[in-house]
mmCIF file of C-alpha atoms and ligand atoms in Angstrom:
data_model
loop_
_atom_site.group_PDB
_atom_site.id
_atom_site.type_symbol
_atom_site.label_atom_id
_atom_site.label_comp_id
_atom_site.label_asym_id
_atom_site.label_seq_id
_atom_site.Cartn_x
_atom_site.Cartn_y
_atom_site.Cartn_z
ATOM 1 C CA UNK O 115 -22.031 82.740 30.030
ATOM 2 C CA UNK O 116 -21.630 82.889 26.267
ATOM 3 C CA UNK O 117 -23.354 86.373 25.212
ATOM 4 C CA UNK O 118 -24.651 86.095 21.685
ATOM 5 C CA UNK O 119 -22.609 89.345 21.082
ATOM 6 C CA UNK O 120 -20.070 91.110 23.032
ATOM 7 C CA UNK O 121 -20.666 94.995 21.623
ATOM 8 C CA UNK O 122 -17.554 96.113 23.899
ATOM 9 C CA UNK O 123 -14.988 93.758 22.605
ATOM 10 C CA UNK O 124 -14.056 95.790 19.466
ATOM 11 C CA UNK O 125 -13.842 99.258 21.369
ATOM 12 C CA UNK O 126 -11.157 97.098 23.815
ATOM 13 C CA UNK O 127 -8.936 95.764 21.145
ATOM 14 C CA UNK O 128 -8.905 99.028 19.698
ATOM 15 C CA UNK O 129 -8.870 100.835 22.857
ATOM 16 C CA UNK O 130 -5.525 103.283 21.868
ATOM 17 C CA UNK O 131 -6.059 103.950 18.449
ATOM 18 C CA UNK O 132 -9.953 104.919 19.537
ATOM 19 C CA UNK O 133 -9.459 107.163 22.030
ATOM 20 C CA UNK O 134 -6.510 109.063 20.175
ATOM 21 C CA UNK O 135 -9.029 109.302 17.026
ATOM 22 C CA UNK O 136 -12.049 110.439 19.754
ATOM 23 C CA UNK O 137 -9.393 113.255 20.950
ATOM 24 C CA UNK O 138 -8.316 114.305 17.634
ATOM 25 C CA UNK O 139 -12.115 115.274 16.786
ATOM 26 C CA UNK O 140 -12.381 117.305 20.371
ATOM 27 C CA UNK O 141 -9.046 119.096 20.039
ATOM 28 C CA UNK O 142 -9.737 119.985 16.358
ATOM 29 C CA UNK O 143 -12.908 122.297 17.160
ATOM 30 C CA UNK O 144 -14.491 121.011 13.907
ATOM 31 C CA UNK O 145 -17.996 119.114 15.380
ATOM 32 C CA UNK O 146 -20.098 118.659 11.997
ATOM 33 C CA UNK O 147 -18.840 117.295 8.904
ATOM 34 C CA UNK O 148 -15.510 118.567 8.144
ATOM 35 C CA UNK O 149 -11.986 116.587 7.297
ATOM 36 C CA UNK O 150 -12.756 113.833 9.432
ATOM 37 C CA UNK O 151 -16.146 112.714 7.630
ATOM 38 C CA UNK O 152 -13.998 113.914 4.159
ATOM 39 C CA UNK O 153 -11.384 111.487 5.140
ATOM 40 C CA UNK O 154 -13.613 108.757 6.169
ATOM 41 C CA UNK O 155 -15.880 108.702 2.960
ATOM 42 C CA UNK O 156 -12.576 108.589 0.669
ATOM 43 C CA UNK O 157 -11.215 105.768 3.003
ATOM 44 C CA UNK O 158 -14.877 104.378 2.523
ATOM 45 C CA UNK O 159 -15.433 104.808 -1.283
ATOM 46 C CA UNK O 160 -11.798 103.236 -2.049
ATOM 47 C CA UNK O 161 -12.366 100.284 0.488
ATOM 48 C CA UNK O 162 -15.616 99.508 -1.299
ATOM 49 C CA UNK O 163 -14.291 100.179 -4.906
ATOM 50 C CA UNK O 164 -16.822 103.268 -5.356
ATOM 51 C CA UNK O 165 -16.115 106.100 -6.825
ATOM 52 C CA UNK O 166 -18.235 108.291 -4.033
ATOM 53 C CA UNK O 167 -19.480 107.685 -0.365
ATOM 54 C CA UNK O 168 -21.409 110.332 1.660
ATOM 55 C CA UNK O 169 -21.623 109.779 5.324
ATOM 56 C CA UNK O 170 -24.748 110.335 6.479
ATOM 57 C CA UNK O 171 -26.771 109.687 10.234
ATOM 58 C CA UNK O 172 -27.732 106.053 10.221
ATOM 59 C CA UNK O 173 -28.376 103.114 7.898
ATOM 60 C CA UNK O 174 -31.811 103.805 7.918
ATOM 61 C CA UNK O 175 -31.540 107.407 6.532
ATOM 62 C CA UNK O 176 -29.071 106.170 3.764
ATOM 63 C CA UNK O 177 -32.089 104.369 2.105
ATOM 64 C CA UNK O 178 -34.270 106.875 2.751
ATOM 65 C CA UNK O 179 -31.718 109.585 1.023
ATOM 66 C CA UNK O 180 -30.904 106.766 -1.897
ATOM 67 C CA UNK O 181 -34.526 106.706 -2.691
ATOM 68 C CA UNK O 182 -35.212 110.645 -2.368
ATOM 69 C CA UNK O 183 -32.363 111.211 -4.597
ATOM 70 C CA UNK O 184 -33.901 108.740 -7.007
ATOM 71 C CA UNK O 185 -37.069 110.954 -6.851
ATOM 72 C CA UNK O 186 -39.176 108.160 -5.378
ATOM 73 C CA UNK O 187 -42.159 109.034 -3.821
ATOM 74 C CA UNK O 188 -46.362 108.440 -3.579
ATOM 75 C CA UNK O 189 -47.332 106.243 -6.396
ATOM 76 C CA UNK O 190 -44.134 104.630 -6.838
ATOM 77 C CA UNK O 191 -43.710 100.905 -5.809
ATOM 78 C CA UNK O 192 -40.079 99.619 -5.061
ATOM 79 C CA UNK O 193 -39.580 95.979 -4.620
ATOM 80 C CA UNK O 194 -38.385 94.817 -1.415
ATOM 81 C CA UNK O 195 -37.639 91.268 -0.022
ATOM 82 C CA UNK O 196 -40.136 89.810 2.198
ATOM 83 C CA UNK O 197 -37.250 88.307 4.555
ATOM 84 C CA UNK O 198 -35.606 91.576 5.928
ATOM 85 C CA UNK O 199 -35.001 93.929 8.750
ATOM 86 C CA UNK O 200 -37.802 96.524 9.144
ATOM 87 C CA UNK O 201 -36.145 98.986 8.071
ATOM 88 C CA UNK O 202 -35.429 98.367 4.354
ATOM 89 C CA UNK O 203 -39.429 98.902 4.014
ATOM 90 C CA UNK O 204 -39.518 101.812 6.673
ATOM 91 C CA UNK O 205 -37.323 103.930 4.068
ATOM 92 C CA UNK O 206 -39.769 102.813 1.010
ATOM 93 C CA UNK O 207 -42.791 104.154 3.335
ATOM 94 C CA UNK O 208 -40.951 106.765 4.268
ATOM 95 C CA UNK O 209 -40.520 108.831 1.283
ATOM 96 C CA UNK O 210 -44.370 107.672 0.518
ATOM 97 C CA UNK O 211 -44.133 104.880 -1.596
ATOM 98 C CA UNK O 212 -45.364 101.059 -1.676
ATOM 99 C CA UNK O 213 -42.976 98.041 -0.820
ATOM 100 C CA UNK O 214 -43.812 95.564 -3.056
ATOM 101 C CA UNK O 215 -42.381 92.360 -1.176
ATOM 102 C CA UNK O 216 -40.683 89.230 -3.122
ATOM 103 C CA UNK O 217 -39.843 85.980 -1.170
ATOM 104 C CA UNK O 218 -36.923 84.792 -0.534
ATOM 105 C CA UNK O 219 -34.716 81.498 -2.046
ATOM 106 C CA UNK O 220 -34.888 79.430 1.014
ATOM 107 C CA UNK O 221 -31.235 78.404 0.490
ATOM 108 C CA UNK O 222 -29.679 82.011 0.935
ATOM 109 C CA UNK O 223 -32.888 83.704 2.877
ATOM 110 C CA UNK O 224 -31.879 86.756 0.162
ATOM 111 C CA UNK O 225 -34.403 87.799 -2.582
ATOM 112 C CA UNK O 226 -35.207 85.324 -4.872
ATOM 113 C CA UNK O 227 -34.476 86.953 -8.304
ATOM 114 C CA UNK O 228 -36.869 84.321 -10.499
ATOM 115 C CA UNK O 229 -39.710 85.655 -8.656
ATOM 116 C CA UNK O 230 -39.086 89.430 -9.488
ATOM 117 C CA UNK O 231 -40.351 89.723 -12.646
ATOM 118 C CA UNK O 232 -44.290 88.703 -11.539
ATOM 119 C CA UNK O 233 -43.539 91.662 -9.009
ATOM 120 C CA UNK O 234 -42.629 94.477 -11.644
ATOM 121 C CA UNK O 235 -45.795 96.393 -12.401
ATOM 122 C CA UNK O 236 -45.935 100.061 -14.227
ATOM 123 C CA UNK O 237 -45.471 101.722 -11.052
ATOM 124 C CA UNK O 238 -42.154 99.744 -10.051
ATOM 125 C CA UNK O 239 -39.375 102.420 -9.816
ATOM 126 C CA UNK O 240 -36.748 100.596 -7.790
ATOM 127 C CA UNK O 241 -35.100 96.883 -6.819
ATOM 128 C CA UNK O 242 -33.884 97.026 -3.501
ATOM 129 C CA UNK O 243 -32.113 93.645 -2.405
ATOM 130 C CA UNK O 244 -30.833 93.434 0.676
ATOM 131 C CA UNK O 245 -27.047 91.770 1.400
ATOM 132 C CA UNK O 246 -28.851 89.699 4.527
ATOM 133 C CA UNK O 247 -26.586 88.410 7.059
ATOM 134 C CA UNK O 248 -23.497 89.508 5.133
ATOM 135 C CA UNK O 249 -24.222 87.295 2.351
ATOM 136 C CA UNK O 250 -24.710 88.946 -1.034
ATOM 137 C CA UNK O 251 -27.878 88.665 -3.053
ATOM 138 C CA UNK O 252 -27.868 87.256 -6.617
ATOM 139 C CA UNK O 253 -27.241 90.622 -8.169
ATOM 140 C CA UNK O 254 -26.464 89.552 -11.864
ATOM 141 C CA UNK O 255 -30.111 88.547 -12.636
ATOM 142 C CA UNK O 256 -31.731 91.737 -10.610
ATOM 143 C CA UNK O 257 -29.457 94.102 -12.309
ATOM 144 C CA UNK O 258 -30.107 92.352 -15.711
ATOM 145 C CA UNK O 259 -34.239 92.946 -14.748
ATOM 146 C CA UNK O 260 -33.674 96.373 -14.178
ATOM 147 C CA UNK O 261 -31.742 97.189 -17.008
ATOM 148 C CA UNK O 262 -34.778 95.603 -19.205
ATOM 149 C CA UNK O 263 -37.598 97.413 -17.261
ATOM 150 C CA UNK O 264 -35.653 100.804 -16.861
ATOM 151 C CA UNK O 265 -35.699 100.540 -13.092
ATOM 152 C CA UNK O 266 -32.745 101.764 -10.693
ATOM 153 C CA UNK O 267 -31.102 99.434 -8.277
ATOM 154 C CA UNK O 268 -30.449 100.003 -4.486
ATOM 155 C CA UNK O 269 -28.832 97.845 -2.451
ATOM 156 C CA UNK O 270 -28.895 97.361 1.332
ATOM 157 C CA UNK O 271 -25.845 96.773 2.621
ATOM 158 C CA UNK O 272 -26.217 97.188 6.101
ATOM 159 C CA UNK O 273 -24.804 93.653 7.012
ATOM 160 C CA UNK O 274 -22.335 93.089 4.318
ATOM 161 C CA UNK O 275 -19.330 95.099 4.591
ATOM 162 C CA UNK O 276 -16.670 93.884 2.529
ATOM 163 C CA UNK O 277 -18.750 90.976 1.137
ATOM 164 C CA UNK O 278 -17.666 90.112 -2.396
ATOM 165 C CA UNK O 279 -20.049 89.167 -5.348
ATOM 166 C CA UNK O 280 -18.431 87.173 -8.490
ATOM 167 C CA UNK O 281 -15.085 88.729 -6.967
ATOM 168 C CA UNK O 282 -16.187 92.342 -6.688
ATOM 169 C CA UNK O 283 -16.745 93.767 -3.518
ATOM 170 C CA UNK O 284 -20.402 95.395 -2.653
ATOM 171 C CA UNK O 285 -20.149 99.102 -3.175
ATOM 172 C CA UNK O 286 -20.972 99.920 -6.448
ATOM 173 C CA UNK O 287 -23.006 97.276 -8.486
ATOM 174 C CA UNK O 288 -26.331 98.991 -8.240
ATOM 175 C CA UNK O 289 -27.104 102.616 -8.490
ATOM 176 C CA UNK O 290 -26.745 103.399 -4.514
ATOM 177 C CA UNK O 291 -25.374 101.312 -2.269
ATOM 178 C CA UNK O 292 -26.864 101.931 1.376
ATOM 179 C CA UNK O 293 -24.564 101.382 4.562
ATOM 180 C CA UNK O 294 -25.189 101.163 8.342
ATOM 181 C CA UNK O 295 -22.476 101.334 10.924
ATOM 182 C CA UNK O 296 -24.841 100.664 13.933
ATOM 183 C CA UNK O 297 -22.202 99.490 16.553
ATOM 184 C CA UNK O 298 -23.401 95.543 15.936
ATOM 185 C CA UNK O 299 -22.518 95.768 12.493
ATOM 186 C CA UNK O 300 -19.266 94.421 10.858
ATOM 187 C CA UNK O 301 -18.169 97.628 10.832
ATOM 188 C CA UNK O 302 -19.618 99.807 13.682
ATOM 189 C CA UNK O 303 -19.634 102.915 15.176
ATOM 190 C CA UNK O 304 -19.749 103.864 18.826
ATOM 191 C CA UNK O 305 -23.290 105.290 17.987
ATOM 192 C CA UNK O 306 -25.146 105.818 14.705
ATOM 193 C CA UNK O 307 -23.601 106.103 11.655
ATOM 194 C CA UNK O 308 -24.340 105.129 7.658
ATOM 195 C CA UNK O 309 -23.359 106.092 4.596
ATOM 196 C CA UNK O 310 -23.974 105.428 0.338
ATOM 197 C CA UNK O 311 -21.568 104.566 -1.930
ATOM 198 C CA UNK O 312 -21.940 105.008 -5.765
ATOM 199 C CA UNK O 313 -20.315 105.436 -8.992
ATOM 200 C CA UNK O 314 -22.949 107.645 -10.027
ATOM 201 C CA UNK O 315 -21.626 111.540 -9.510
ATOM 202 C CA UNK O 316 -24.984 112.598 -10.025
ATOM 203 C CA UNK O 317 -26.662 110.671 -7.084
ATOM 204 C CA UNK O 318 -23.541 111.161 -4.861
ATOM 205 C CA UNK O 319 -24.180 115.165 -5.160
ATOM 206 C CA UNK O 320 -27.819 115.070 -4.672
ATOM 207 C CA UNK O 321 -27.476 113.081 -1.498
ATOM 208 C CA UNK O 322 -24.785 115.256 -0.298
ATOM 209 C CA UNK O 323 -27.023 118.253 -0.541
ATOM 210 C CA UNK O 324 -30.054 116.514 0.461
ATOM 211 C CA UNK O 325 -28.637 115.301 3.689
ATOM 212 C CA UNK O 326 -27.357 118.941 4.725
ATOM 213 C CA UNK O 327 -30.885 120.938 4.705
ATOM 214 C CA UNK O 328 -30.643 120.437 0.537
ATOM 215 C CA UNK O 329 -28.126 123.135 1.129
ATOM 216 C CA UNK O 330 -24.618 123.625 -0.808
ATOM 217 C CA UNK O 331 -23.950 126.945 0.065
ATOM 218 C CA UNK O 332 -24.883 128.193 4.144
ATOM 219 C CA UNK O 333 -28.357 129.210 4.303
ATOM 220 C CA UNK O 334 -29.047 128.956 0.420
ATOM 221 C CA UNK O 335 -31.621 125.867 0.144
ATOM 222 C CA UNK O 336 -31.764 124.232 -3.072
ATOM 223 C CA UNK O 337 -34.163 121.333 -2.175
ATOM 224 C CA UNK O 338 -36.300 120.630 1.080
ATOM 225 C CA UNK O 339 -33.467 118.474 2.769
ATOM 226 C CA UNK O 340 -32.955 116.578 5.951
ATOM 227 C CA UNK O 341 -30.401 117.111 8.801
ATOM 228 C CA UNK O 342 -28.592 113.478 8.123
ATOM 229 C CA UNK O 343 -24.836 113.969 8.618
ATOM 230 C CA UNK O 344 -22.342 111.611 9.978
ATOM 231 C CA UNK O 345 -20.957 112.264 13.136
ATOM 232 C CA UNK O 346 -17.124 113.496 12.648
ATOM 233 C CA UNK O 347 -16.559 111.433 15.931
ATOM 234 C CA UNK O 348 -18.188 108.771 14.686
ATOM 235 C CA UNK O 349 -16.182 109.487 11.346
ATOM 236 C CA UNK O 350 -12.933 109.017 13.482
ATOM 237 C CA UNK O 351 -13.812 106.089 15.192
ATOM 238 C CA UNK O 352 -14.601 104.483 11.568
ATOM 239 C CA UNK O 353 -11.344 105.541 10.286
ATOM 240 C CA UNK O 354 -9.758 103.750 13.263
ATOM 241 C CA UNK O 355 -11.334 100.493 12.829
ATOM 242 C CA UNK O 356 -11.310 100.300 8.994
ATOM 243 C CA UNK O 357 -7.873 99.021 8.679
ATOM 244 C CA UNK O 358 -9.013 95.964 10.639
ATOM 245 C CA UNK O 359 -12.050 95.337 8.910
ATOM 246 C CA UNK O 360 -10.878 92.555 6.829
ATOM 247 C CA UNK O 361 -8.762 91.086 9.776
ATOM 248 C CA UNK O 362 -12.281 90.790 11.541
ATOM 249 C CA UNK O 363 -13.645 89.328 8.287
ATOM 250 C CA UNK O 364 -11.363 86.249 8.491
ATOM 251 C CA UNK O 365 -11.840 85.755 12.155
ATOM 252 C CA UNK O 366 -15.714 85.542 11.405
ATOM 253 C CA UNK O 367 -14.877 83.070 8.706
ATOM 254 C CA UNK O 368 -12.888 81.075 11.098
ATOM 255 C CA UNK O 369 -15.809 80.759 13.264
ATOM 256 C CA UNK O 370 -18.306 80.168 10.552
ATOM 257 C CA UNK O 371 -16.078 77.262 9.221
ATOM 258 C CA UNK O 372 -15.983 75.777 12.868
ATOM 259 C CA UNK O 373 -19.831 76.237 13.373
ATOM 260 C CA UNK O 374 -19.980 74.439 9.575
ATOM 261 C CA UNK O 375 -17.738 71.607 10.454
ATOM 262 C CA UNK O 376 -18.923 70.988 14.192
ATOM 263 C CA UNK O 377 -22.660 70.940 12.946
ATOM 264 C CA UNK O 378 -22.849 69.480 9.383
ATOM 265 C CA UNK O 379 -24.204 66.165 10.667
ATOM 266 C CA UNK O 380 -26.837 67.073 12.575
ATOM 267 C CA UNK O 381 -30.354 67.747 11.554
ATOM 268 C CA UNK O 382 -30.175 71.719 11.409
ATOM 269 C CA UNK O 383 -30.107 73.451 8.354
ATOM 270 C CA UNK O 384 -26.734 75.298 8.097
ATOM 271 C CA UNK O 385 -26.176 78.307 5.945
ATOM 272 C CA UNK O 386 -25.452 77.750 2.140
ATOM 273 C CA UNK O 387 -23.262 79.820 0.058
ATOM 274 C CA UNK O 388 -23.551 79.931 -3.585
ATOM 275 C CA UNK O 389 -20.354 79.847 -5.383
ATOM 276 C CA UNK O 390 -20.071 83.368 -6.607
ATOM 277 C CA UNK O 391 -20.655 84.555 -3.237
ATOM 278 C CA UNK O 392 -18.097 85.634 -0.711
ATOM 279 C CA UNK O 393 -19.479 86.601 2.428
ATOM 280 C CA UNK O 394 -18.598 88.259 5.565
ATOM 281 C CA UNK O 395 -20.756 86.325 8.430
ATOM 282 C CA UNK O 396 -22.272 89.320 9.935
ATOM 283 C CA UNK O 397 -24.635 86.566 11.248
ATOM 284 C CA UNK O 398 -24.792 82.771 11.325
ATOM 285 C CA UNK O 399 -28.096 81.759 10.910
ATOM 286 C CA UNK O 400 -29.073 77.896 11.097
ATOM 287 C CA UNK O 401 -32.936 76.665 10.686
ATOM 288 C CA UNK O 402 -34.867 73.997 13.079
ATOM 289 C CA UNK O 403 -38.339 73.251 13.089
ATOM 290 C CA UNK O 404 -37.870 73.236 16.685
ATOM 291 C CA UNK O 405 -36.292 76.363 17.026
ATOM 292 C CA UNK O 406 -37.692 77.873 20.089
ATOM 293 C CA UNK O 407 -36.857 74.693 22.240
ATOM 294 C CA UNK O 408 -33.677 74.961 20.980
ATOM 295 C CA UNK O 409 -33.256 77.954 21.987
ATOM 296 C CA UNK O 410 -34.502 77.592 25.591
ATOM 297 C CA UNK O 411 -31.994 74.671 25.546
ATOM 298 C CA UNK O 412 -29.049 76.551 24.707
ATOM 299 C CA UNK O 413 -29.952 79.776 27.062
ATOM 300 C CA UNK O 414 -30.205 77.227 29.727
ATOM 301 C CA UNK O 415 -26.574 75.490 29.068
ATOM 302 C CA UNK O 416 -25.265 79.391 29.267
ATOM 303 C CA UNK O 417 -25.155 80.184 25.473
ATOM 304 C CA UNK O 418 -26.622 83.452 24.400
ATOM 305 C CA UNK O 419 -28.941 83.161 20.582
ATOM 306 C CA UNK O 420 -30.437 85.768 18.919
ATOM 307 C CA UNK O 421 -33.088 85.478 15.928
ATOM 308 C CA UNK O 422 -33.129 87.511 13.018
ATOM 309 C CA UNK O 423 -35.804 88.216 12.251
ATOM 310 C CA UNK O 424 -38.723 86.626 14.593
ATOM 311 C CA UNK O 425 -42.106 89.055 12.745
ATOM 312 C CA UNK O 426 -41.494 89.335 8.990
ATOM 313 C CA UNK O 427 -42.218 93.131 8.162
ATOM 314 C CA UNK O 428 -45.732 92.414 6.760
ATOM 315 C CA UNK O 429 -46.923 90.844 9.654
ATOM 316 C CA UNK O 430 -45.847 94.054 12.251
ATOM 317 C CA UNK O 431 -48.652 96.178 13.371
ATOM 318 C CA UNK O 432 -46.348 99.041 11.765
ATOM 319 C CA UNK O 433 -47.933 97.431 8.399
ATOM 320 C CA UNK O 434 -51.142 96.089 9.349
ATOM 321 C CA UNK O 435 -52.789 98.998 6.950
ATOM 322 C CA UNK O 436 -50.848 97.871 3.891
ATOM 323 C CA UNK O 437 -53.322 94.843 3.530
ATOM 324 C CA UNK O 438 -50.938 91.753 3.138
ATOM 325 C CA UNK O 439 -52.080 88.808 4.378
ATOM 326 C CA UNK O 440 -49.892 87.130 6.983
ATOM 327 C CA UNK O 441 -50.418 83.897 4.700
ATOM 328 C CA UNK O 442 -49.316 85.855 1.462
ATOM 329 C CA UNK O 443 -45.592 85.445 2.444
ATOM 330 C CA UNK O 444 -45.308 81.959 3.823
ATOM 331 C CA UNK O 445 -41.788 81.689 3.050
ATOM 332 C CA UNK O 446 -40.806 84.741 5.117
ATOM 333 C CA UNK O 447 -43.336 83.285 7.651
ATOM 334 C CA UNK O 448 -41.694 80.227 7.873
ATOM 335 C CA UNK O 449 -38.194 81.540 7.973
ATOM 336 C CA UNK O 450 -39.150 83.968 10.680
ATOM 337 C CA UNK O 451 -40.255 80.790 12.904
ATOM 338 C CA UNK O 452 -37.128 78.575 12.174
ATOM 339 C CA UNK O 453 -34.128 80.814 12.030
ATOM 340 C CA UNK O 454 -31.628 80.958 15.003
ATOM 341 C CA UNK O 455 -28.465 83.206 15.210
ATOM 342 C CA UNK O 456 -25.232 81.447 16.711
ATOM 343 C CA UNK O 457 -22.474 83.820 18.551
ATOM 344 C CA UNK O 458 -20.874 85.730 16.400
ATOM 345 C CA UNK O 459 -18.295 88.696 16.440
ATOM 346 C CA UNK O 460 -14.819 89.306 15.602
ATOM 347 C CA UNK O 461 -13.592 88.791 19.129
ATOM 348 C CA UNK O 462 -15.332 85.413 19.401
ATOM 349 C CA UNK O 463 -12.943 82.965 20.118
ATOM 350 C CA UNK O 464 -12.684 79.651 18.463
ATOM 351 C CA UNK O 465 -13.043 78.140 21.824
ATOM 352 C CA UNK O 466 -16.056 79.605 23.076
ATOM 353 C CA UNK O 467 -17.254 78.388 19.246
ATOM 354 C CA UNK O 468 -16.592 74.846 20.324
ATOM 355 C CA UNK O 469 -18.621 75.325 23.088
ATOM 356 C CA UNK O 470 -21.333 76.528 21.368
ATOM 357 C CA UNK O 471 -21.142 73.686 18.996
ATOM 358 C CA UNK O 472 -21.177 71.125 22.141
ATOM 359 C CA UNK O 473 -24.232 73.019 23.360
ATOM 360 C CA UNK O 474 -25.985 73.098 19.834
ATOM 361 C CA UNK O 475 -25.181 68.839 19.491
ATOM 362 C CA UNK O 476 -26.552 68.104 22.592
ATOM 363 C CA UNK O 477 -29.935 70.293 22.834
ATOM 364 C CA UNK O 478 -30.468 69.364 18.868
HETATM 365 C C1 PLP M 183 -29.098 97.517 10.653
HETATM 366 C C2 PLP M 183 -29.660 97.618 9.278
HETATM 367 C C3 PLP M 183 -30.697 98.963 8.644
HETATM 368 C C4 PLP M 183 -30.576 100.089 9.214
HETATM 369 O O1 PLP M 183 -29.495 100.892 9.707
HETATM 370 P P1 PLP M 183 -29.350 101.711 11.152
HETATM 371 O O2 PLP M 183 -27.913 102.373 11.168
HETATM 372 O O3 PLP M 183 -29.882 100.724 12.308
HETATM 373 O O4 PLP M 183 -30.700 102.631 10.417
HETATM 374 C C5 PLP M 183 -31.133 98.709 7.487
HETATM 375 N N1 PLP M 183 -31.382 97.538 6.874
HETATM 376 C C6 PLP M 183 -30.712 96.166 7.579
HETATM 377 C C7 PLP M 183 -30.702 94.920 6.651
HETATM 378 C C8 PLP M 183 -30.136 96.414 9.000
HETATM 379 O O5 PLP M 183 -29.469 95.228 9.396
#
């Protein structure tokens, strides 16, 4: 049996380092914020090529805090991809604003910049692209539109640790870049974790205050903030893993190259990478118009797969009252029916990748 993802594998690979990091925090007596979180913030900002990083509780909170720092609220609109994990939309509705979906470029599955203009209204405040599956969205036209219309850009980089756009790491292209360290992400904690990175000192400062009860000085509250702090134990785990992130990305690249080579003459649609993108293969997503049958056959052959994502946000019960009809976003709907994610991970072996290729070729 080949699982879709073995979440314990990264811990097993780095058990000694991670155990030591956790014990360092336990022994320190410092269990909220403090030196471990400060050090991770510095290291993560440096890795991303950003001036500032602020550690928060999870990726959804990173998005919510970014929007709050930009004063997005009721009456405002935020342009989001129609094809994304629902957290991107949940952040927008959590601050009382309205998500305005834009369809993807079907070759990359990322937001199609040529469709954004038509969605901009007088109420638009933010463009919120997602670097889906670890592949950067086409940022230059998005940044140009933002500049032209006086909008902010918040990036959802929850799947894109280390990805590069035109040679530059994701981390400071837009106003705020939001990260998740959920265990399955390319840089994952052993629990929840998140961060924002930014070159804007004003926004880093606002998010730092907002994540900690709106307080800079204990028991003095400037704004109605949240409790959304990165846990120091998770910060220590992330510090132990960060030096291995690029090695792990290389392994993901090798697996995706093997998949690409092994499946190139099948009738499946394989991931396509624009020349300016340097993706980190959080997921390897293929498309088939007989996806459900393919998934069932792979399962029978002992190959675990997953679907990212089976129901687009606008078709979720959670957003029934948004009034976006299912057929209004046909590309999101079609992708949800056709995508299939093959096994992928930094400890996933090329031997197993070859078995997956065999099984997919037999089933397809
Ligand atoms: C994982 C993820 C999030 C949310 O991160 P959490 O840490 O689980 O809150 C947001 N957006 C995308 C695209 C994600 O993949």
